[in-house]
XYZ file of N, CA and C in Angstrom:
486
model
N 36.370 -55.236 113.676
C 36.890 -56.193 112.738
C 38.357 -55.925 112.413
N 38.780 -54.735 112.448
C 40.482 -54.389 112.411
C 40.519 -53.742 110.840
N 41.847 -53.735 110.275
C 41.813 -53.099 109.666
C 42.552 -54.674 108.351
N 42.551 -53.885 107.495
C 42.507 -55.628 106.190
C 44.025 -56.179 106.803
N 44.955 -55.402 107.057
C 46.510 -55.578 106.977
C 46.594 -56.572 107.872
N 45.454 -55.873 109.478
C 45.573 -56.913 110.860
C 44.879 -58.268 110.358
N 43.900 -58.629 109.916
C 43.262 -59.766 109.595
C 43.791 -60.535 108.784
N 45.299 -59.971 107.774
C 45.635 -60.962 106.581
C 46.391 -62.259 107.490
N 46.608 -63.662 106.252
C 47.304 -64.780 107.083
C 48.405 -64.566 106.340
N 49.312 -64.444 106.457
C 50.581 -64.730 105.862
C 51.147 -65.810 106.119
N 51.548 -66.631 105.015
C 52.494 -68.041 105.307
C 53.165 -68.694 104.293
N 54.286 -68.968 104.912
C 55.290 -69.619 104.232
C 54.193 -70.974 103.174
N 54.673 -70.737 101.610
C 53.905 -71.443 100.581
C 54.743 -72.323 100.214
N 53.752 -73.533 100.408
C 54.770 -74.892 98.987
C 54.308 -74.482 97.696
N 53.323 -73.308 97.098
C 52.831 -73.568 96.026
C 51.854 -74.245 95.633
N 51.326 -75.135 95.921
C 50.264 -76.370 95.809
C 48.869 -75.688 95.014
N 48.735 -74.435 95.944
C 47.468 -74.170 95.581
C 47.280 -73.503 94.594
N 46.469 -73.811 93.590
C 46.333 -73.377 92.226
C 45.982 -71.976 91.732
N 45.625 -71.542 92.977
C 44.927 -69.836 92.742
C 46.162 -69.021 92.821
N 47.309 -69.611 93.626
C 48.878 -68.968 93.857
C 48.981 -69.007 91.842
N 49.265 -70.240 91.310
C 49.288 -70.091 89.943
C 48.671 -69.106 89.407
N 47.518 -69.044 89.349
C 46.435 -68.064 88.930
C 46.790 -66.803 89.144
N 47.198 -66.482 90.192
C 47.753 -65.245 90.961
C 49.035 -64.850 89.949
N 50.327 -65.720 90.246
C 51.318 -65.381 89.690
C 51.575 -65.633 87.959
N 50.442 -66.385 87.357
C 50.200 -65.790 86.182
C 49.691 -64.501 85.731
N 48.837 -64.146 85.862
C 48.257 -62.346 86.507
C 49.679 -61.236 86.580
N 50.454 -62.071 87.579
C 51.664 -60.701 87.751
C 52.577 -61.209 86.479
N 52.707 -61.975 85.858
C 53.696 -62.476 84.620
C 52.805 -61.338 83.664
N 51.904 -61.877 83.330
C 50.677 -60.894 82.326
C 50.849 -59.144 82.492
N 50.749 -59.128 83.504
C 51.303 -57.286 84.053
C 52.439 -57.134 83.426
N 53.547 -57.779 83.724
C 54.890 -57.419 83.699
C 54.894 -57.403 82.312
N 54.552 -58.397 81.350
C 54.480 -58.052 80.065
C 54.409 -57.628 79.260
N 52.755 -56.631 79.570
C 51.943 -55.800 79.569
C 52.819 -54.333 79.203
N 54.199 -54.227 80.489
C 54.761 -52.762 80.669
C 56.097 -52.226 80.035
N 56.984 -54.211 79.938
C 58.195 -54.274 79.968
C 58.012 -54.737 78.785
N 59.107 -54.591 77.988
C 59.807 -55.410 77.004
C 60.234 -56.436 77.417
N 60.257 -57.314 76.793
C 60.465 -59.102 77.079
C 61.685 -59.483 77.583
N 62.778 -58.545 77.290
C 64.240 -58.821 77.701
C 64.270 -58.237 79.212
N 62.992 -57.366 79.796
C 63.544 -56.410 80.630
C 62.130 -57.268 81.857
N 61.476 -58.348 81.461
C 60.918 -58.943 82.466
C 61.657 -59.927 83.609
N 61.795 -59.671 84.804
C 62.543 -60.550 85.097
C 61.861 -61.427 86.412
N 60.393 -61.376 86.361
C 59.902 -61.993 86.709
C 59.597 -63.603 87.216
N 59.626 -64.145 88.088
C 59.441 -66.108 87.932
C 58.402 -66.775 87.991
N 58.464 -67.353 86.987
C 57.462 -68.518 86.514
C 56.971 -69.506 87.543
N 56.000 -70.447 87.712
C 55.977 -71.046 89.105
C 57.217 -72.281 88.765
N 58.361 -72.586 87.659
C 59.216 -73.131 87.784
C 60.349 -72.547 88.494
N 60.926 -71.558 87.969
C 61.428 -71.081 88.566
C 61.026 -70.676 90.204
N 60.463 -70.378 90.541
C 59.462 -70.303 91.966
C 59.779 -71.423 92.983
N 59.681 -72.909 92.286
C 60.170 -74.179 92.838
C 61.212 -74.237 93.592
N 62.243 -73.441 92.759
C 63.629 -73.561 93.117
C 63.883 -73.532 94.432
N 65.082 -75.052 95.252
C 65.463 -74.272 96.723
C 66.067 -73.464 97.098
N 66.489 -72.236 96.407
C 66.705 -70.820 97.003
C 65.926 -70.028 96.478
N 64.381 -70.540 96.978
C 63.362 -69.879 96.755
C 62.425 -69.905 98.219
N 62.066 -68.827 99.100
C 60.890 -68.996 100.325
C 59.929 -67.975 99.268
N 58.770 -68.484 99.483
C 57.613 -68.174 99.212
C 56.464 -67.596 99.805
N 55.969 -66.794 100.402
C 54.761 -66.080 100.869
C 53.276 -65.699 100.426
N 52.350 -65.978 101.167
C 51.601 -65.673 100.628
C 50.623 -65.559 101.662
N 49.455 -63.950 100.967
C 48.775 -63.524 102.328
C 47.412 -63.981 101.800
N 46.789 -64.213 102.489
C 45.219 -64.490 102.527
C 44.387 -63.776 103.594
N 43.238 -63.294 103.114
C 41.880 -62.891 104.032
C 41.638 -64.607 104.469
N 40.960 -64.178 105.769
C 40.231 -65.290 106.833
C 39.380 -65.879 105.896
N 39.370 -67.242 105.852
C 38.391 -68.337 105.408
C 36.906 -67.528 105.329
N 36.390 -67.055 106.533
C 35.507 -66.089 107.295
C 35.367 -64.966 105.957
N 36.036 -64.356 105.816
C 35.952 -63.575 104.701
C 36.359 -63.836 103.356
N 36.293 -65.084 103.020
C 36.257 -65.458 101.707
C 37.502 -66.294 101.456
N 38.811 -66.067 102.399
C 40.190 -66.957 102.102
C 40.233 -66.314 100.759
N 40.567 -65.518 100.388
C 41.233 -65.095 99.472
C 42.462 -64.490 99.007
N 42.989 -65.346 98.624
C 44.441 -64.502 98.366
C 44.734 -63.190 97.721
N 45.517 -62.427 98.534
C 45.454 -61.149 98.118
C 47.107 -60.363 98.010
N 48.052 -61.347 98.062
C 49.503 -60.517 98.231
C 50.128 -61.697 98.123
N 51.512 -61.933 97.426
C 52.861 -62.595 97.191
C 54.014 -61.732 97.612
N 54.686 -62.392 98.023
C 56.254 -61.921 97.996
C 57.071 -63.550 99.047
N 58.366 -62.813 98.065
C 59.626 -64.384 97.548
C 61.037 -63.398 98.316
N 61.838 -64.418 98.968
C 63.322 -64.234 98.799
C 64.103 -65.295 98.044
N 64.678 -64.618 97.503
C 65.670 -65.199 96.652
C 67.294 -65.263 97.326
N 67.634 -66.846 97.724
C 68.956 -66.465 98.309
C 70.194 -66.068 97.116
N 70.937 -65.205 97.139
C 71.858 -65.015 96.125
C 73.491 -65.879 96.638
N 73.778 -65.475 98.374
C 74.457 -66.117 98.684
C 74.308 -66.101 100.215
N 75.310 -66.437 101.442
C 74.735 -66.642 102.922
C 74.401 -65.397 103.278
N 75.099 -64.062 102.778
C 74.511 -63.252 103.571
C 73.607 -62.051 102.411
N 73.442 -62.349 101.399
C 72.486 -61.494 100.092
C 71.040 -61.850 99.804
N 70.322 -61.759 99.892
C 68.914 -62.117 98.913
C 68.582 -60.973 98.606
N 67.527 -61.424 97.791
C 66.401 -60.671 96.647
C 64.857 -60.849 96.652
N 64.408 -59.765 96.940
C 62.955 -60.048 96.918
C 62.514 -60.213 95.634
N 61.464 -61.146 95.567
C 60.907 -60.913 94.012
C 59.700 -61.374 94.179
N 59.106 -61.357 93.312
C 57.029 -61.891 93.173
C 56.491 -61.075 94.350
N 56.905 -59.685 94.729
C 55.553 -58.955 95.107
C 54.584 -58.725 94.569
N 53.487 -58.666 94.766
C 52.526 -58.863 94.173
C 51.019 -57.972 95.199
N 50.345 -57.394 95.014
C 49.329 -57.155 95.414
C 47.753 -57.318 94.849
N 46.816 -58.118 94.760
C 45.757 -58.194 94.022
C 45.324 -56.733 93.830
N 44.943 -56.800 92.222
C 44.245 -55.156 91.828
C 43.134 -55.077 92.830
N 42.609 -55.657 93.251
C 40.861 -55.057 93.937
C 41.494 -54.394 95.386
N 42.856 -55.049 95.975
C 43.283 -54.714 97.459
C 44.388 -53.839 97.367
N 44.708 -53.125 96.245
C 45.942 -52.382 96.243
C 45.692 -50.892 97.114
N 46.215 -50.650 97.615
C 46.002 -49.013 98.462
C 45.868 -49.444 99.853
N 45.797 -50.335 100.186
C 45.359 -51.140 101.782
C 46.449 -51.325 102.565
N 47.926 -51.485 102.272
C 49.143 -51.709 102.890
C 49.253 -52.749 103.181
N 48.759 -53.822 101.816
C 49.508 -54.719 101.777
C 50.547 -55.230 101.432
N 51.036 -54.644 100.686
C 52.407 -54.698 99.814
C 53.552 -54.516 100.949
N 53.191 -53.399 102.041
C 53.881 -52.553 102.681
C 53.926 -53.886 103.827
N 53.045 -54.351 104.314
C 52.305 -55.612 105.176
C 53.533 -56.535 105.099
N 53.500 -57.223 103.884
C 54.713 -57.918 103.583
C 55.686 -57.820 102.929
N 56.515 -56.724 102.600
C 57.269 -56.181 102.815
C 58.076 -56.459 104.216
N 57.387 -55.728 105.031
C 57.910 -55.999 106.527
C 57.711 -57.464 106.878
N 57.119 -58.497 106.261
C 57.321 -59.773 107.056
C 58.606 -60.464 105.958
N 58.577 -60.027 104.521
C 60.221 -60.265 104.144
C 61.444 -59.821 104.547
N 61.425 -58.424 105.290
C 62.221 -57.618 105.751
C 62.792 -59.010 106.554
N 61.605 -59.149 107.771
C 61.480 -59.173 109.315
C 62.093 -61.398 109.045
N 62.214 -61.954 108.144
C 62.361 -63.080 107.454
C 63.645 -63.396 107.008
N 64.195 -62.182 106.704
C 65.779 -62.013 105.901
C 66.511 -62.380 106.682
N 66.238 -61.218 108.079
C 67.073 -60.834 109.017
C 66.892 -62.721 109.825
N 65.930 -63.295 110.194
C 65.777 -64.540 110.592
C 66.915 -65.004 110.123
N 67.126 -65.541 108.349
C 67.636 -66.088 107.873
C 69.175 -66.132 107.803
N 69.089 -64.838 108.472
C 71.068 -64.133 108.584
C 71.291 -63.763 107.581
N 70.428 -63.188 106.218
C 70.772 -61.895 105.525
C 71.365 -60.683 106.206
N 72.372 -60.426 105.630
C 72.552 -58.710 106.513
C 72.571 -57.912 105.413
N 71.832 -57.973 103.663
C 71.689 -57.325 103.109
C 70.362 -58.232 102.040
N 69.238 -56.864 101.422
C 68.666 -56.955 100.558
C 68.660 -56.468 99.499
N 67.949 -57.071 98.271
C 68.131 -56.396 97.025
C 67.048 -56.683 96.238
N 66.667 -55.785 95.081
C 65.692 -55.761 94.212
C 65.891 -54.945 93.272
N 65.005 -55.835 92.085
C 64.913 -54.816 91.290
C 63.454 -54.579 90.722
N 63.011 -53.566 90.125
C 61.891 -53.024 90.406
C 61.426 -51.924 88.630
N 60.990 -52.138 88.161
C 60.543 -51.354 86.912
C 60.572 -49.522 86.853
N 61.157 -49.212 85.736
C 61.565 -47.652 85.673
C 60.013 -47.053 85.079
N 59.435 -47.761 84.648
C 57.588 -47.162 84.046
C 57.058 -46.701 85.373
N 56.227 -45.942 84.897
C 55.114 -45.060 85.463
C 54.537 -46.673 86.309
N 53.966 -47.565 85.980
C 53.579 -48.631 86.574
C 53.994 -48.831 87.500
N 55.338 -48.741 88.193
C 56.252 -49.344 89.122
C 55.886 -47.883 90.245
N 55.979 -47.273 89.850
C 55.575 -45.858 90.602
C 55.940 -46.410 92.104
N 54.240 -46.936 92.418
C 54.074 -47.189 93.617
C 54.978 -47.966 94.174
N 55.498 -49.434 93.581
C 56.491 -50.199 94.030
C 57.644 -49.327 94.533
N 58.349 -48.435 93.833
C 59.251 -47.783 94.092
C 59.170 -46.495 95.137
N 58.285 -46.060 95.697
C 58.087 -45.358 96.435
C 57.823 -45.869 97.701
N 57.165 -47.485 97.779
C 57.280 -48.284 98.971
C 58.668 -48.611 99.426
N 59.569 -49.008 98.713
C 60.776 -49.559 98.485
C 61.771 -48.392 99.252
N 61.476 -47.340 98.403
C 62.521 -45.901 99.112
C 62.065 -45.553 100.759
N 60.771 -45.820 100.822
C 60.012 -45.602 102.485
C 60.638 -46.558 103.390
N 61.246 -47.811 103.193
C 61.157 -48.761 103.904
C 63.191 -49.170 103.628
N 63.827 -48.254 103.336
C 64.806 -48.004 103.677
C 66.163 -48.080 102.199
N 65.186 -48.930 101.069
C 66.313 -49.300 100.144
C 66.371 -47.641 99.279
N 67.637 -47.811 98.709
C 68.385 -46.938 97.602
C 69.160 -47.552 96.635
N 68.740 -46.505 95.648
C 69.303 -46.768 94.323
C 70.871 -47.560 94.352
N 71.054 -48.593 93.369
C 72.187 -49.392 93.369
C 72.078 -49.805 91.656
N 73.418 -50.070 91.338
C 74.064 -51.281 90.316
C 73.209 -52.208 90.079
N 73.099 -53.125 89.216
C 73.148 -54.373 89.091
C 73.453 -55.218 89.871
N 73.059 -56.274 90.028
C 73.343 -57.010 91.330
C 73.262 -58.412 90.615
N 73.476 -59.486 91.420
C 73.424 -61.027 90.777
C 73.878 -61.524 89.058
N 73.155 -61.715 88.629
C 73.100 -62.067 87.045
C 72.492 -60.917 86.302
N 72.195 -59.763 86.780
C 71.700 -58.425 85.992
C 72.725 -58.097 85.294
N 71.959 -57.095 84.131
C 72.888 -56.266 83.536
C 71.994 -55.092 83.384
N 72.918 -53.695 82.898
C 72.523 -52.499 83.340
C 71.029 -52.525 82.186
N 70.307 -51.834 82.354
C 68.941 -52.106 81.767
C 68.462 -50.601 82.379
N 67.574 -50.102 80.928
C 66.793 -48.797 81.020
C 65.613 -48.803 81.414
N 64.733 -50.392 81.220
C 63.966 -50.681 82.290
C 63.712 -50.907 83.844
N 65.140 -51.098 84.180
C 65.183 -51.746 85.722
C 65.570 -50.503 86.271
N 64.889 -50.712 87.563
C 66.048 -49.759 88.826
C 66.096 -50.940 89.939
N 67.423 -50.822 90.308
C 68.097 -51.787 91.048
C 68.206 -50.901 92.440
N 67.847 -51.530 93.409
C 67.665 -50.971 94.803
C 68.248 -51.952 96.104
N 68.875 -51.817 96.747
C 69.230 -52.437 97.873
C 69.042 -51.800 99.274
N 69.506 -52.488 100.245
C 69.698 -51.640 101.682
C 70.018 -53.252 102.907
N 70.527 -52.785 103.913
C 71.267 -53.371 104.874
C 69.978 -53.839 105.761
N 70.675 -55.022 106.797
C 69.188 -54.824 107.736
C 69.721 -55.731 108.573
């Protein structure tokens, strides 16, 4: 049967489907949960809309339930900058390498797009842990502020080339 990472569908999202809502209400609720309100910088499915917004989203096989189980977004900043944002991993599938899964299909998406640089930012709590330890594996380092940020004791700001 393979392993969960080989079987997920990943695909470019209009949003439509309501469980994506469901989903990315869930990661709004988290972020809440950890951050102070000034230090969430999370997007709403309005913001989400936006056209310098691509959207992702992974699903298990119909076969195994079609269930969505992972988000992740680039954000264009300008022709050659974006920003990942709305990673996301469902709590029941976290530890599986999905995050890591797509990760590499935003990486592998950027570079499509003629990004020759990425950026993120990513929570300084114990929560973010894992996010930030995927992030340092897969090539980014500590950086500034970037876009419309400002320096914040919640955020760590991370970039890298590609």
């Amino acid at each position: 049967m393979g392993s969960l990472v080989q079987r997920l569908l990943i695909r470019l999202d209009d949003l439509s489907d309501p469980r994506i809502e469901a989903f990315m209400q869930e990661h709004l609720t988290d972020m809440r949960a950890v951050s102070p309100p000034e230090s969430v910088h999370a997007l709403d499915m309005g913001q989400l809309r936006q056209p310098d917004i691509a959207f992702w989203s992974a699903w298990l096989p119909e076969a195994e339930g079609g269930m969505l189980v992972g988000t992740g977004a680039l954000k264009r900043l300008d022709a050659h900058h974006a920003e990942v944002k709305s990673m996301r991993t469902s709590a029941h599938h976290r530890g599986h390498g999905i995050a890591r899964h797509l990760l590499n299909h935003l990486l592998q998406e950027a570079r499509t797009r003629g990004f020759s640089r990425l950026s993120l930012e990513t929570g300084t709590q114990p929560f973010f842990e894992p996010a930030r330890q995927l992030y340092l594996q897969n090539g980014f380092v500590a950086c500034g502020p970037f876009a419309k940020y400002g320096p914040d004791p919640y955020s760590l700001f991370m970039t890298r080339t590609l």
